[in-house]
mmCIF file of C-alpha atoms in Angstrom:
data_model
loop_
_atom_site.group_PDB
_atom_site.id
_atom_site.type_symbol
_atom_site.label_atom_id
_atom_site.label_comp_id
_atom_site.label_asym_id
_atom_site.label_seq_id
_atom_site.Cartn_x
_atom_site.Cartn_y
_atom_site.Cartn_z
ATOM 1 C CA MET A 1 17.437 -16.689 70.489
ATOM 2 C CA ILE A 2 17.263 -13.678 69.490
ATOM 3 C CA ILE A 3 21.368 -13.036 68.557
ATOM 4 C CA ASP A 4 21.229 -16.313 67.381
ATOM 5 C CA GLY A 5 18.965 -14.941 64.539
ATOM 6 C CA LEU A 6 20.860 -12.070 63.854
ATOM 7 C CA ALA A 7 24.056 -14.155 63.429
ATOM 8 C CA ASN A 8 22.280 -16.255 60.606
ATOM 9 C CA PHE A 9 20.498 -13.842 58.915
ATOM 10 C CA VAL A 10 23.216 -11.843 59.062
ATOM 11 C CA THR A 11 25.455 -14.690 57.650
ATOM 12 C CA TYR A 12 22.980 -15.403 54.813
ATOM 13 C CA VAL A 13 22.569 -12.734 53.402
ATOM 14 C CA VAL A 14 26.606 -12.073 52.892
ATOM 15 C CA SER A 15 26.435 -15.853 51.402
ATOM 16 C CA HIS A 16 24.253 -15.336 49.223
ATOM 17 C CA LEU A 17 24.631 -10.914 47.768
ATOM 18 C CA GLY A 18 28.313 -11.265 49.119
ATOM 19 C CA TYR A 19 29.141 -7.509 49.019
ATOM 20 C CA PRO A 20 26.067 -6.153 48.058
ATOM 21 C CA GLY A 21 25.046 -7.123 50.969
ATOM 22 C CA ILE A 22 27.710 -5.940 53.250
ATOM 23 C CA PHE A 23 26.897 -3.170 52.475
ATOM 24 C CA PHE A 24 23.115 -3.460 52.444
ATOM 25 C CA LEU A 25 23.628 -4.956 55.743
ATOM 26 C CA MET A 26 26.129 -2.026 56.975
ATOM 27 C CA ALA A 27 23.306 0.469 55.747
ATOM 28 C CA LEU A 28 20.933 -0.801 57.867
ATOM 29 C CA GLU A 29 23.097 -0.546 61.402
ATOM 30 C CA SER A 30 23.722 3.332 60.799
ATOM 31 C CA ALA A 31 20.571 3.671 59.796
ATOM 32 C CA CYS A 32 19.548 3.009 63.355
ATOM 33 C CA ILE A 33 18.013 -0.847 62.484
ATOM 34 C CA PRO A 34 19.894 -2.711 64.973
ATOM 35 C CA ILE A 35 21.736 -5.465 63.101
ATOM 36 C CA PRO A 36 25.502 -6.135 64.778
ATOM 37 C CA SER A 37 28.515 -4.649 63.092
ATOM 38 C CA GLU A 38 30.292 -7.151 65.189
ATOM 39 C CA PHE A 39 28.805 -10.408 63.053
ATOM 40 C CA ILE A 40 28.679 -8.850 59.221
ATOM 41 C CA MET A 41 32.448 -7.109 59.008
ATOM 42 C CA PRO A 42 33.719 -10.616 60.845
ATOM 43 C CA PHE A 43 32.164 -12.762 59.070
ATOM 44 C CA SER A 44 33.066 -11.314 56.155
ATOM 45 C CA GLY A 45 36.581 -11.459 57.345
ATOM 46 C CA PHE A 46 35.970 -14.952 58.071
ATOM 47 C CA LEU A 47 35.216 -15.288 53.681
ATOM 48 C CA VAL A 48 38.139 -13.207 53.445
ATOM 49 C CA ALA A 49 40.356 -16.213 55.368
ATOM 50 C CA THR A 50 39.281 -18.846 52.692
ATOM 51 C CA GLY A 51 39.363 -16.691 50.050
ATOM 52 C CA GLN A 52 35.767 -15.803 49.375
ATOM 53 C CA MET A 53 36.187 -12.137 49.359
ATOM 54 C CA ASN A 54 39.021 -9.779 48.681
ATOM 55 C CA PHE A 55 39.948 -7.524 52.200
ATOM 56 C CA TRP A 56 39.817 -4.347 50.804
ATOM 57 C CA ILE A 57 36.530 -4.319 48.732
ATOM 58 C CA VAL A 58 35.339 -5.899 52.370
ATOM 59 C CA VAL A 59 36.043 -2.870 54.232
ATOM 60 C CA LEU A 60 35.661 -0.726 51.483
ATOM 61 C CA PHE A 61 31.788 -1.700 51.155
ATOM 62 C CA GLY A 62 31.419 -2.049 54.415
ATOM 63 C CA SER A 63 32.304 1.659 54.948
ATOM 64 C CA ILE A 64 30.450 2.770 52.197
ATOM 65 C CA GLY A 65 27.219 1.201 53.142
ATOM 66 C CA ASN A 66 27.948 2.715 57.027
ATOM 67 C CA LEU A 67 28.421 6.475 55.297
ATOM 68 C CA ALA A 68 25.157 5.869 53.226
ATOM 69 C CA GLY A 69 23.084 4.626 55.678
ATOM 70 C CA SER A 70 24.103 7.521 58.046
ATOM 71 C CA TRP A 71 23.565 10.162 55.679
ATOM 72 C CA LEU A 72 19.650 8.564 56.162
ATOM 73 C CA ALA A 73 19.823 8.614 59.624
ATOM 74 C CA TRP A 74 21.062 12.578 59.336
ATOM 75 C CA TRP A 75 18.875 14.349 56.888
ATOM 76 C CA VAL A 76 15.906 11.767 58.650
ATOM 77 C CA GLY A 77 17.475 14.405 61.918
ATOM 78 C CA HIS A 78 17.298 17.516 59.613
ATOM 79 C CA ARG A 79 14.590 17.541 57.241
ATOM 80 C CA GLY A 80 12.395 16.669 61.137
ATOM 81 C CA GLY A 81 13.568 16.259 64.259
ATOM 82 C CA ARG A 82 13.868 19.007 65.229
ATOM 83 C CA PRO A 83 10.231 20.130 64.994
ATOM 84 C CA LEU A 84 9.515 16.543 66.190
ATOM 85 C CA VAL A 85 11.381 17.610 69.067
ATOM 86 C CA GLU A 86 10.100 20.742 69.379
ATOM 87 C CA LYS A 87 6.850 19.706 69.269
ATOM 88 C CA TYR A 88 6.941 17.190 71.181
ATOM 89 C CA GLY A 89 9.828 16.881 73.607
ATOM 90 C CA LYS A 90 8.599 18.778 76.844
ATOM 91 C CA TYR A 91 7.146 14.906 77.768
ATOM 92 C CA ILE A 92 10.232 13.618 77.759
ATOM 93 C CA LEU A 93 12.378 16.363 79.051
ATOM 94 C CA LEU A 94 13.764 18.526 75.810
ATOM 95 C CA SER A 95 13.548 22.262 75.679
ATOM 96 C CA GLN A 96 14.347 24.590 73.389
ATOM 97 C CA ARG A 97 17.577 25.888 75.397
ATOM 98 C CA ASP A 98 18.315 22.051 75.431
ATOM 99 C CA LEU A 99 18.165 21.627 71.338
ATOM 100 C CA ASP A 100 20.265 25.273 71.162
ATOM 101 C CA SER A 101 22.762 24.099 73.506
ATOM 102 C CA ALA A 102 23.415 20.067 71.171
ATOM 103 C CA ASP A 103 22.950 22.832 68.236
ATOM 104 C CA ARG A 104 26.343 25.126 70.252
ATOM 105 C CA TYR A 105 27.944 21.825 71.143
ATOM 106 C CA PHE A 106 27.443 21.126 67.495
ATOM 107 C CA GLN A 107 28.923 23.372 65.572
ATOM 108 C CA LYS A 108 31.594 23.297 68.141
ATOM 109 C CA TYR A 109 32.776 19.934 68.748
ATOM 110 C CA GLY A 110 30.661 17.686 66.017
ATOM 111 C CA GLN A 111 33.129 17.278 64.246
ATOM 112 C CA GLY A 112 35.422 15.516 66.719
ATOM 113 C CA THR A 113 32.309 14.066 68.520
ATOM 114 C CA VAL A 114 30.660 12.446 65.052
ATOM 115 C CA PHE A 115 34.961 10.852 64.054
ATOM 116 C CA PHE A 116 34.469 9.173 68.139
ATOM 117 C CA ALA A 117 31.561 8.152 67.845
ATOM 118 C CA ARG A 118 32.226 5.883 64.707
ATOM 119 C CA LEU A 119 34.529 3.450 67.393
ATOM 120 C CA LEU A 120 31.978 3.207 69.976
ATOM 121 C CA PRO A 121 28.857 0.557 69.700
ATOM 122 C CA VAL A 122 26.251 1.012 70.231
ATOM 123 C CA ILE A 123 26.679 4.622 69.811
ATOM 124 C CA ARG A 124 27.796 5.264 66.890
ATOM 125 C CA THR A 125 24.257 3.401 65.297
ATOM 126 C CA PHE A 126 22.863 6.278 66.550
ATOM 127 C CA ILE A 127 24.780 9.853 66.226
ATOM 128 C CA SER A 128 23.553 10.509 63.199
ATOM 129 C CA LEU A 129 20.470 11.833 64.515
ATOM 130 C CA PRO A 130 21.259 13.942 66.558
ATOM 131 C CA ALA A 131 23.752 15.783 64.020
ATOM 132 C CA GLY A 132 21.401 15.777 61.554
ATOM 133 C CA ILE A 133 18.419 17.641 64.781
ATOM 134 C CA SER A 134 22.137 19.675 65.078
ATOM 135 C CA LYS A 135 21.969 20.534 61.064
ATOM 136 C CA MET A 136 25.643 19.337 61.204
ATOM 137 C CA GLU A 137 27.667 20.366 57.997
ATOM 138 C CA PHE A 138 26.812 17.919 55.211
ATOM 139 C CA LYS A 139 29.799 17.290 54.001
ATOM 140 C CA LYS A 140 31.660 17.163 57.548
ATOM 141 C CA PHE A 141 29.520 14.964 58.620
ATOM 142 C CA SER A 142 29.826 13.302 55.268
ATOM 143 C CA LEU A 143 33.823 13.400 56.001
ATOM 144 C CA TYR A 144 34.367 12.662 59.692
ATOM 145 C CA THR A 145 31.775 9.739 59.347
ATOM 146 C CA PHE A 146 33.287 7.936 56.854
ATOM 147 C CA ILE A 147 36.556 8.177 58.554
ATOM 148 C CA GLY A 148 35.554 7.547 61.110
ATOM 149 C CA VAL A 149 34.348 4.053 60.068
ATOM 150 C CA ILE A 150 36.790 3.018 58.379
ATOM 151 C CA PRO A 151 39.541 1.809 61.296
ATOM 152 C CA PHE A 152 36.059 -0.105 62.823
ATOM 153 C CA THR A 153 34.986 -1.134 60.443
ATOM 154 C CA ALA A 154 39.053 -2.777 58.614
ATOM 155 C CA ALA A 155 39.886 -4.063 62.446
ATOM 156 C CA LEU A 156 36.472 -6.305 62.849
ATOM 157 C CA THR A 157 37.590 -7.759 59.676
ATOM 158 C CA TYR A 158 41.200 -8.253 60.301
ATOM 159 C CA ALA A 159 39.290 -10.015 63.784
ATOM 160 C CA GLY A 160 37.511 -12.544 61.291
ATOM 161 C CA VAL A 161 40.473 -13.173 58.975
ATOM 162 C CA LYS A 162 42.342 -14.635 61.818
ATOM 163 C CA LEU A 163 40.134 -15.673 64.082
ATOM 164 C CA LYS A 164 38.317 -17.719 60.390
ATOM 165 C CA GLU A 165 35.486 -20.192 61.555
ATOM 166 C CA ASN A 166 35.453 -19.102 65.354
ATOM 167 C CA TRP A 167 34.600 -15.378 64.183
ATOM 168 C CA ALA A 168 31.324 -15.983 66.407
ATOM 169 C CA GLY A 169 33.135 -15.750 68.904
ATOM 170 C CA LEU A 170 33.711 -12.696 68.868
ATOM 171 C CA GLN A 171 30.413 -11.499 69.282
ATOM 172 C CA PRO A 172 30.093 -12.234 73.361
ATOM 173 C CA TYR A 173 33.081 -9.721 74.333
ATOM 174 C CA PHE A 174 31.419 -6.888 72.107
ATOM 175 C CA HIS A 175 28.865 -7.544 74.198
ATOM 176 C CA LYS A 176 30.745 -6.963 77.369
ATOM 177 C CA PHE A 177 31.190 -3.357 76.607
ATOM 178 C CA ASP A 178 28.569 -2.855 74.751
ATOM 179 C CA LEU A 179 26.461 -2.755 77.958
ATOM 180 C CA ILE A 180 29.534 -1.039 79.147
ATOM 181 C CA ILE A 181 28.684 1.515 76.626
ATOM 182 C CA ALA A 182 24.857 1.039 77.916
ATOM 183 C CA VAL A 183 24.259 1.844 81.176
ATOM 184 C CA ILE A 184 26.683 5.145 80.163
ATOM 185 C CA VAL A 185 24.044 6.482 78.064
ATOM 186 C CA VAL A 186 21.571 4.732 80.440
ATOM 187 C CA LEU A 187 23.779 7.172 83.956
ATOM 188 C CA PHE A 188 23.507 10.365 81.833
ATOM 189 C CA LEU A 189 19.436 9.580 81.105
ATOM 190 C CA VAL A 190 19.013 9.679 84.745
ATOM 191 C CA TRP A 191 21.694 11.948 85.413
ATOM 192 C CA TYR A 192 19.845 14.598 82.423
ATOM 193 C CA VAL A 193 16.246 12.978 84.328
ATOM 194 C CA PHE A 194 17.217 14.417 87.964
ATOM 195 C CA ARG A 195 18.943 17.895 86.471
ATOM 196 C CA HIS A 196 15.712 18.624 85.072
ATOM 197 C CA LEU A 197 13.285 17.506 87.422
ATOM 198 C CA LYS A 198 15.403 19.390 90.125
ATOM 199 C CA ARG A 199 15.017 22.826 87.559
ATOM 200 C CA LYS A 200 11.836 22.241 86.844
#
């Protein structure tokens, strides 16, 4: 029911608002609001196939929307994330040492992490927050975010073009991939909690 509701919402917004609707929805998704781009871009691709939209304009609006939402999430992490983690992090087993390690990691690997995270469901939605908390340079964050979202956005749009009215058939396959990523994240969290409890 939730999936059907999201699909109906996406199709309504894009059908009525056009390109600005794509921008709006993709911005919401990358600002940590779980509206699947796996609905937004394939449906937009279907509209490309029917001649109602232009492929490259769809990709452009989707990519810029993703960047805009990522800016918001980065800003939230940059401005308020670290003080909150420093104050309340102990309740979720986050220490100052963990923050310092994250800072060093983003200084060393931040560009690659942000780029490749944009190609992964689930993770791509939330990567901007830790990048902001770790004070990743805004220009580098923007650059690697934008070049990371373009291939993902273009691929989903192209899939919608090819599938046409069957665009929604993509969702089950992406859902399985989402579950795999989610399981990996859960396993990491279990390892993380165990390590910290053992250390204490």
